[in-house]
Amino acid sequence: MATLIGMAILAVVLPAWAGITFVGLVRARRGDGLPPPARPRRTPAKKAAWIAGLAYLAGGALHVYGLSYLPFLFPEDACWFAAGMKTYPDSSSALPVSLVCRGFEVVPWWVNPGLLVLGATAVAATVTSVVLAWRGRPRRGRGAAAGRP
């Protein structure tokens, strides 16, 4: 299978890439190359949306990390792998992330405050992005239809 994929790359992808590169070099030498693409303007709404997306992604990754401490299939092994105690967990919960073995909290202390900060950041950035996008869109009314600003 790997040989077949390698042959497909050698037969199709590499010649196409070489042809595109050659055409680009010829155009660059003759001076009739394509103009550089216009970069879209970064609005504050898009910046806030990017921040919200990154906060959601980081919060999800942190929550999955915290959930890795919890017992799923074998509860007796959760305390063994996380804290080195061969016992059943006293309690466990997914939100706030918690695993207690013999009165000792196993999940690191920074997981739940991190989830709180990332969650608040994600929600605030989402609301900010929506508000900025709503304010920045063009108005349609009688003044715009009549040619007045």
mmCIF file with all atom_site columns, C-alpha atoms in Angstrom:
data_model
loop_
_atom_site.group_PDB
_atom_site.id
_atom_site.type_symbol
_atom_site.label_atom_id
_atom_site.label_alt_id
_atom_site.label_comp_id
_atom_site.label_asym_id
_atom_site.label_entity_id
_atom_site.label_seq_id
_atom_site.pdbx_PDB_ins_code
_atom_site.Cartn_x
_atom_site.Cartn_y
_atom_site.Cartn_z
_atom_site.occupancy
_atom_site.B_iso_or_equiv
_atom_site.pdbx_formal_charge
_atom_site.auth_seq_id
_atom_site.auth_comp_id
_atom_site.auth_asym_id
_atom_site.auth_atom_id
_atom_site.pdbx_PDB_model_num
ATOM 1   C CA . MET A 1 1   ? 0.000   0.000  0.000   1.00 0.00 ? 1   MET A CA 1
ATOM 2   C CA . ALA A 1 2   ? 2.828   2.370  0.860   1.00 0.00 ? 2   ALA A CA 1
ATOM 3   C CA . THR A 1 3   ? 4.469   1.567  -2.476  1.00 0.00 ? 3   THR A CA 1
ATOM 4   C CA . LEU A 1 4   ? 1.242   2.399  -4.303  1.00 0.00 ? 4   LEU A CA 1
ATOM 5   C CA . ILE A 1 5   ? 0.949   5.744  -2.516  1.00 0.00 ? 5   ILE A CA 1
ATOM 6   C CA . GLY A 1 6   ? 4.595   6.506  -3.224  1.00 0.00 ? 6   GLY A CA 1
ATOM 7   C CA . MET A 1 7   ? 4.135   5.710  -6.910  1.00 0.00 ? 7   MET A CA 1
ATOM 8   C CA . ALA A 1 8   ? 1.068   7.965  -7.055  1.00 0.00 ? 8   ALA A CA 1
ATOM 9   C CA . ILE A 1 9   ? 3.075   10.784 -5.507  1.00 0.00 ? 9   ILE A CA 1
ATOM 10  C CA . LEU A 1 10  ? 5.924   10.279 -7.933  1.00 0.00 ? 10  LEU A CA 1
ATOM 11  C CA . ALA A 1 11  ? 3.635   9.970  -10.958 1.00 0.00 ? 11  ALA A CA 1
ATOM 12  C CA . VAL A 1 12  ? 1.134   12.755 -10.290 1.00 0.00 ? 12  VAL A CA 1
ATOM 13  C CA . VAL A 1 13  ? 2.056   15.132 -7.504  1.00 0.00 ? 13  VAL A CA 1
ATOM 14  C CA . LEU A 1 14  ? 5.725   15.771 -8.237  1.00 0.00 ? 14  LEU A CA 1
ATOM 15  C CA . PRO A 1 15  ? 5.317   16.512 -11.978 1.00 0.00 ? 15  PRO A CA 1
ATOM 16  C CA . ALA A 1 16  ? 2.385   18.818 -11.246 1.00 0.00 ? 16  ALA A CA 1
ATOM 17  C CA . TRP A 1 17  ? 4.400   20.649 -8.607  1.00 0.00 ? 17  TRP A CA 1
ATOM 18  C CA . ALA A 1 18  ? 7.379   20.945 -10.963 1.00 0.00 ? 18  ALA A CA 1
ATOM 19  C CA . GLY A 1 19  ? 5.156   22.307 -13.756 1.00 0.00 ? 19  GLY A CA 1
ATOM 20  C CA . ILE A 1 20  ? 3.561   24.888 -11.497 1.00 0.00 ? 20  ILE A CA 1
ATOM 21  C CA . THR A 1 21  ? 6.984   25.960 -10.253 1.00 0.00 ? 21  THR A CA 1
ATOM 22  C CA . PHE A 1 22  ? 8.336   26.215 -13.810 1.00 0.00 ? 22  PHE A CA 1
ATOM 23  C CA . VAL A 1 23  ? 5.400   28.325 -14.960 1.00 0.00 ? 23  VAL A CA 1
ATOM 24  C CA . GLY A 1 24  ? 5.852   30.595 -11.956 1.00 0.00 ? 24  GLY A CA 1
ATOM 25  C CA . LEU A 1 25  ? 9.540   31.033 -12.690 1.00 0.00 ? 25  LEU A CA 1
ATOM 26  C CA . VAL A 1 26  ? 8.831   31.850 -16.353 1.00 0.00 ? 26  VAL A CA 1
ATOM 27  C CA . ARG A 1 27  ? 6.196   34.412 -15.406 1.00 0.00 ? 27  ARG A CA 1
ATOM 28  C CA . ALA A 1 28  ? 8.474   35.974 -12.834 1.00 0.00 ? 28  ALA A CA 1
ATOM 29  C CA . ARG A 1 29  ? 11.288  36.279 -15.388 1.00 0.00 ? 29  ARG A CA 1
ATOM 30  C CA . ARG A 1 30  ? 9.007   37.833 -18.041 1.00 0.00 ? 30  ARG A CA 1
ATOM 31  C CA . GLY A 1 31  ? 7.423   40.188 -15.521 1.00 0.00 ? 31  GLY A CA 1
ATOM 32  C CA . ASP A 1 32  ? 3.789   39.285 -16.193 1.00 0.00 ? 32  ASP A CA 1
ATOM 33  C CA . GLY A 1 33  ? 3.231   37.435 -12.959 1.00 0.00 ? 33  GLY A CA 1
ATOM 34  C CA . LEU A 1 34  ? 0.013   37.565 -11.068 1.00 0.00 ? 34  LEU A CA 1
ATOM 35  C CA . PRO A 1 35  ? -0.431  40.472 -8.670  1.00 0.00 ? 35  PRO A CA 1
ATOM 36  C CA . PRO A 1 36  ? -0.083  39.563 -5.011  1.00 0.00 ? 36  PRO A CA 1
ATOM 37  C CA . PRO A 1 37  ? -3.406  38.611 -3.459  1.00 0.00 ? 37  PRO A CA 1
ATOM 38  C CA . ALA A 1 38  ? -5.105  41.287 -1.401  1.00 0.00 ? 38  ALA A CA 1
ATOM 39  C CA . ARG A 1 39  ? -4.920  40.455 2.268   1.00 0.00 ? 39  ARG A CA 1
ATOM 40  C CA . PRO A 1 40  ? -8.278  40.746 3.967   1.00 0.00 ? 40  PRO A CA 1
ATOM 41  C CA . ARG A 1 41  ? -8.506  43.418 6.614   1.00 0.00 ? 41  ARG A CA 1
ATOM 42  C CA . ARG A 1 42  ? -8.410  42.139 10.166  1.00 0.00 ? 42  ARG A CA 1
ATOM 43  C CA . THR A 1 43  ? -11.332 43.649 11.960  1.00 0.00 ? 43  THR A CA 1
ATOM 44  C CA . PRO A 1 44  ? -11.639 43.737 15.743  1.00 0.00 ? 44  PRO A CA 1
ATOM 45  C CA . ALA A 1 45  ? -14.554 41.297 15.456  1.00 0.00 ? 45  ALA A CA 1
ATOM 46  C CA . LYS A 1 46  ? -12.345 38.746 13.671  1.00 0.00 ? 46  LYS A CA 1
ATOM 47  C CA . LYS A 1 47  ? -9.597  39.173 16.257  1.00 0.00 ? 47  LYS A CA 1
ATOM 48  C CA . ALA A 1 48  ? -12.071 38.568 19.068  1.00 0.00 ? 48  ALA A CA 1
ATOM 49  C CA . ALA A 1 49  ? -13.423 35.520 17.233  1.00 0.00 ? 49  ALA A CA 1
ATOM 50  C CA . TRP A 1 50  ? -9.890  34.097 16.919  1.00 0.00 ? 50  TRP A CA 1
ATOM 51  C CA . ILE A 1 51  ? -9.285  34.656 20.627  1.00 0.00 ? 51  ILE A CA 1
ATOM 52  C CA . ALA A 1 52  ? -12.589 32.946 21.429  1.00 0.00 ? 52  ALA A CA 1
ATOM 53  C CA . GLY A 1 53  ? -11.743 29.981 19.220  1.00 0.00 ? 53  GLY A CA 1
ATOM 54  C CA . LEU A 1 54  ? -8.319  29.570 20.790  1.00 0.00 ? 54  LEU A CA 1
ATOM 55  C CA . ALA A 1 55  ? -9.791  29.824 24.290  1.00 0.00 ? 55  ALA A CA 1
ATOM 56  C CA . TYR A 1 56  ? -12.412 27.169 23.458  1.00 0.00 ? 56  TYR A CA 1
ATOM 57  C CA . LEU A 1 57  ? -9.714  24.908 22.017  1.00 0.00 ? 57  LEU A CA 1
ATOM 58  C CA . ALA A 1 58  ? -7.353  25.363 24.974  1.00 0.00 ? 58  ALA A CA 1
ATOM 59  C CA . GLY A 1 59  ? -10.210 24.873 27.439  1.00 0.00 ? 59  GLY A CA 1
ATOM 60  C CA . GLY A 1 60  ? -11.256 21.664 25.724  1.00 0.00 ? 60  GLY A CA 1
ATOM 61  C CA . ALA A 1 61  ? -7.693  20.359 25.760  1.00 0.00 ? 61  ALA A CA 1
ATOM 62  C CA . LEU A 1 62  ? -7.327  21.233 29.445  1.00 0.00 ? 62  LEU A CA 1
ATOM 63  C CA . HIS A 1 63  ? -10.618 19.519 30.268  1.00 0.00 ? 63  HIS A CA 1
ATOM 64  C CA . VAL A 1 64  ? -9.574  16.369 28.406  1.00 0.00 ? 64  VAL A CA 1
ATOM 65  C CA . TYR A 1 65  ? -6.288  16.448 30.358  1.00 0.00 ? 65  TYR A CA 1
ATOM 66  C CA . GLY A 1 66  ? -8.206  16.719 33.625  1.00 0.00 ? 66  GLY A CA 1
ATOM 67  C CA . LEU A 1 67  ? -10.558 13.917 32.601  1.00 0.00 ? 67  LEU A CA 1
ATOM 68  C CA . SER A 1 68  ? -7.568  11.656 31.987  1.00 0.00 ? 68  SER A CA 1
ATOM 69  C CA . TYR A 1 69  ? -7.253  11.341 35.772  1.00 0.00 ? 69  TYR A CA 1
ATOM 70  C CA . LEU A 1 70  ? -10.802 10.029 36.207  1.00 0.00 ? 70  LEU A CA 1
ATOM 71  C CA . PRO A 1 71  ? -11.830 6.369  36.372  1.00 0.00 ? 71  PRO A CA 1
ATOM 72  C CA . PHE A 1 72  ? -13.625 5.088  33.304  1.00 0.00 ? 72  PHE A CA 1
ATOM 73  C CA . LEU A 1 73  ? -13.376 1.331  32.807  1.00 0.00 ? 73  LEU A CA 1
ATOM 74  C CA . PHE A 1 74  ? -11.532 0.206  35.935  1.00 0.00 ? 74  PHE A CA 1
ATOM 75  C CA . PRO A 1 75  ? -12.208 2.478  38.935  1.00 0.00 ? 75  PRO A CA 1
ATOM 76  C CA . GLU A 1 76  ? -9.796  0.595  41.176  1.00 0.00 ? 76  GLU A CA 1
ATOM 77  C CA . ASP A 1 77  ? -6.930  1.392  38.800  1.00 0.00 ? 77  ASP A CA 1
ATOM 78  C CA . ALA A 1 78  ? -7.586  5.152  38.712  1.00 0.00 ? 78  ALA A CA 1
ATOM 79  C CA . CYS A 1 79  ? -6.053  5.739  42.130  1.00 0.00 ? 79  CYS A CA 1
ATOM 80  C CA . TRP A 1 80  ? -3.224  3.326  41.360  1.00 0.00 ? 80  TRP A CA 1
ATOM 81  C CA . PHE A 1 81  ? -2.143  5.088  38.164  1.00 0.00 ? 81  PHE A CA 1
ATOM 82  C CA . ALA A 1 82  ? -2.762  8.629  39.412  1.00 0.00 ? 82  ALA A CA 1
ATOM 83  C CA . ALA A 1 83  ? -1.582  8.451  43.037  1.00 0.00 ? 83  ALA A CA 1
ATOM 84  C CA . GLY A 1 84  ? 0.025   5.042  43.560  1.00 0.00 ? 84  GLY A CA 1
ATOM 85  C CA . MET A 1 85  ? -2.706  3.782  45.913  1.00 0.00 ? 85  MET A CA 1
ATOM 86  C CA . LYS A 1 86  ? -4.458  0.475  45.234  1.00 0.00 ? 86  LYS A CA 1
ATOM 87  C CA . THR A 1 87  ? -7.940  1.500  46.341  1.00 0.00 ? 87  THR A CA 1
ATOM 88  C CA . TYR A 1 88  ? -11.265 2.623  44.981  1.00 0.00 ? 88  TYR A CA 1
ATOM 89  C CA . PRO A 1 89  ? -11.729 6.396  44.601  1.00 0.00 ? 89  PRO A CA 1
ATOM 90  C CA . ASP A 1 90  ? -13.627 8.146  47.391  1.00 0.00 ? 90  ASP A CA 1
ATOM 91  C CA . SER A 1 91  ? -15.275 10.455 44.846  1.00 0.00 ? 91  SER A CA 1
ATOM 92  C CA . SER A 1 92  ? -14.843 11.716 41.321  1.00 0.00 ? 92  SER A CA 1
ATOM 93  C CA . SER A 1 93  ? -16.547 14.317 39.131  1.00 0.00 ? 93  SER A CA 1
ATOM 94  C CA . ALA A 1 94  ? -16.092 15.693 35.643  1.00 0.00 ? 94  ALA A CA 1
ATOM 95  C CA . LEU A 1 95  ? -16.944 19.335 36.372  1.00 0.00 ? 95  LEU A CA 1
ATOM 96  C CA . PRO A 1 96  ? -15.218 20.519 38.498  1.00 0.00 ? 96  PRO A CA 1
ATOM 97  C CA . VAL A 1 97  ? -12.621 17.917 37.637  1.00 0.00 ? 97  VAL A CA 1
ATOM 98  C CA . SER A 1 98  ? -11.925 15.987 40.810  1.00 0.00 ? 98  SER A CA 1
ATOM 99  C CA . LEU A 1 99  ? -10.606 12.577 41.889  1.00 0.00 ? 99  LEU A CA 1
ATOM 100 C CA . VAL A 1 100 ? -10.255 11.916 45.607  1.00 0.00 ? 100 VAL A CA 1
ATOM 101 C CA . CYS A 1 101 ? -8.345  8.831  46.787  1.00 0.00 ? 101 CYS A CA 1
ATOM 102 C CA . ARG A 1 102 ? -8.151  8.263  50.572  1.00 0.00 ? 102 ARG A CA 1
ATOM 103 C CA . GLY A 1 103 ? -8.877  11.953 51.190  1.00 0.00 ? 103 GLY A CA 1
ATOM 104 C CA . PHE A 1 104 ? -6.176  13.145 48.798  1.00 0.00 ? 104 PHE A CA 1
ATOM 105 C CA . GLU A 1 105 ? -7.096  15.200 45.709  1.00 0.00 ? 105 GLU A CA 1
ATOM 106 C CA . VAL A 1 106 ? -5.251  13.666 42.753  1.00 0.00 ? 106 VAL A CA 1
ATOM 107 C CA . VAL A 1 107 ? -6.098  16.124 39.959  1.00 0.00 ? 107 VAL A CA 1
ATOM 108 C CA . PRO A 1 108 ? -3.579  19.023 39.860  1.00 0.00 ? 108 PRO A CA 1
ATOM 109 C CA . TRP A 1 109 ? -4.741  22.186 41.611  1.00 0.00 ? 109 TRP A CA 1
ATOM 110 C CA . TRP A 1 110 ? -4.413  24.383 38.521  1.00 0.00 ? 110 TRP A CA 1
ATOM 111 C CA . VAL A 1 111 ? -6.833  22.460 36.282  1.00 0.00 ? 111 VAL A CA 1
ATOM 112 C CA . ASN A 1 112 ? -10.112 23.896 37.600  1.00 0.00 ? 112 ASN A CA 1
ATOM 113 C CA . PRO A 1 113 ? -8.953  27.550 37.834  1.00 0.00 ? 113 PRO A CA 1
ATOM 114 C CA . GLY A 1 114 ? -7.540  27.190 34.315  1.00 0.00 ? 114 GLY A CA 1
ATOM 115 C CA . LEU A 1 115 ? -10.888 25.903 33.088  1.00 0.00 ? 115 LEU A CA 1
ATOM 116 C CA . LEU A 1 116 ? -12.629 28.830 34.741  1.00 0.00 ? 116 LEU A CA 1
ATOM 117 C CA . VAL A 1 117 ? -10.305 31.434 33.197  1.00 0.00 ? 117 VAL A CA 1
ATOM 118 C CA . LEU A 1 118 ? -10.404 29.872 29.714  1.00 0.00 ? 118 LEU A CA 1
ATOM 119 C CA . GLY A 1 119 ? -14.180 29.463 29.843  1.00 0.00 ? 119 GLY A CA 1
ATOM 120 C CA . ALA A 1 120 ? -14.715 33.078 30.898  1.00 0.00 ? 120 ALA A CA 1
ATOM 121 C CA . THR A 1 121 ? -12.304 34.269 28.209  1.00 0.00 ? 121 THR A CA 1
ATOM 122 C CA . ALA A 1 122 ? -14.062 32.211 25.537  1.00 0.00 ? 122 ALA A CA 1
ATOM 123 C CA . VAL A 1 123 ? -17.529 33.482 26.465  1.00 0.00 ? 123 VAL A CA 1
ATOM 124 C CA . ALA A 1 124 ? -16.397 37.117 26.786  1.00 0.00 ? 124 ALA A CA 1
ATOM 125 C CA . ALA A 1 125 ? -14.545 37.006 23.458  1.00 0.00 ? 125 ALA A CA 1
ATOM 126 C CA . THR A 1 126 ? -17.545 35.396 21.738  1.00 0.00 ? 126 THR A CA 1
ATOM 127 C CA . VAL A 1 127 ? -19.898 38.088 23.005  1.00 0.00 ? 127 VAL A CA 1
ATOM 128 C CA . THR A 1 128 ? -17.389 40.790 22.069  1.00 0.00 ? 128 THR A CA 1
ATOM 129 C CA . SER A 1 129 ? -17.008 39.371 18.573  1.00 0.00 ? 129 SER A CA 1
ATOM 130 C CA . VAL A 1 130 ? -20.762 39.248 18.022  1.00 0.00 ? 130 VAL A CA 1
ATOM 131 C CA . VAL A 1 131 ? -21.265 42.794 19.305  1.00 0.00 ? 131 VAL A CA 1
ATOM 132 C CA . LEU A 1 132 ? -18.404 44.187 17.188  1.00 0.00 ? 132 LEU A CA 1
ATOM 133 C CA . ALA A 1 133 ? -19.643 42.368 14.093  1.00 0.00 ? 133 ALA A CA 1
ATOM 134 C CA . TRP A 1 134 ? -23.169 43.660 14.693  1.00 0.00 ? 134 TRP A CA 1
ATOM 135 C CA . ARG A 1 135 ? -21.951 47.245 15.059  1.00 0.00 ? 135 ARG A CA 1
ATOM 136 C CA . GLY A 1 136 ? -19.608 47.066 12.070  1.00 0.00 ? 136 GLY A CA 1
ATOM 137 C CA . ARG A 1 137 ? -22.072 45.834 9.469   1.00 0.00 ? 137 ARG A CA 1
ATOM 138 C CA . PRO A 1 138 ? -23.502 48.379 7.028   1.00 0.00 ? 138 PRO A CA 1
ATOM 139 C CA . ARG A 1 139 ? -26.883 49.869 7.830   1.00 0.00 ? 139 ARG A CA 1
ATOM 140 C CA . ARG A 1 140 ? -29.744 49.474 5.394   1.00 0.00 ? 140 ARG A CA 1
ATOM 141 C CA . GLY A 1 141 ? -32.437 52.017 5.711   1.00 0.00 ? 141 GLY A CA 1
ATOM 142 C CA . ARG A 1 142 ? -34.189 54.855 3.951   1.00 0.00 ? 142 ARG A CA 1
ATOM 143 C CA . GLY A 1 143 ? -31.104 57.102 4.075   1.00 0.00 ? 143 GLY A CA 1
ATOM 144 C CA . ALA A 1 144 ? -28.883 54.575 2.281   1.00 0.00 ? 144 ALA A CA 1
ATOM 145 C CA . ALA A 1 145 ? -31.510 53.841 -0.382  1.00 0.00 ? 145 ALA A CA 1
ATOM 146 C CA . ALA A 1 146 ? -31.929 57.523 -1.197  1.00 0.00 ? 146 ALA A CA 1
ATOM 147 C CA . GLY A 1 147 ? -28.193 57.995 -1.651  1.00 0.00 ? 147 GLY A CA 1
ATOM 148 C CA . ARG A 1 148 ? -27.595 59.715 1.670   1.00 0.00 ? 148 ARG A CA 1
ATOM 149 C CA . PRO A 1 149 ? -25.052 58.326 4.131   1.00 0.00 ? 149 PRO A CA 1
#
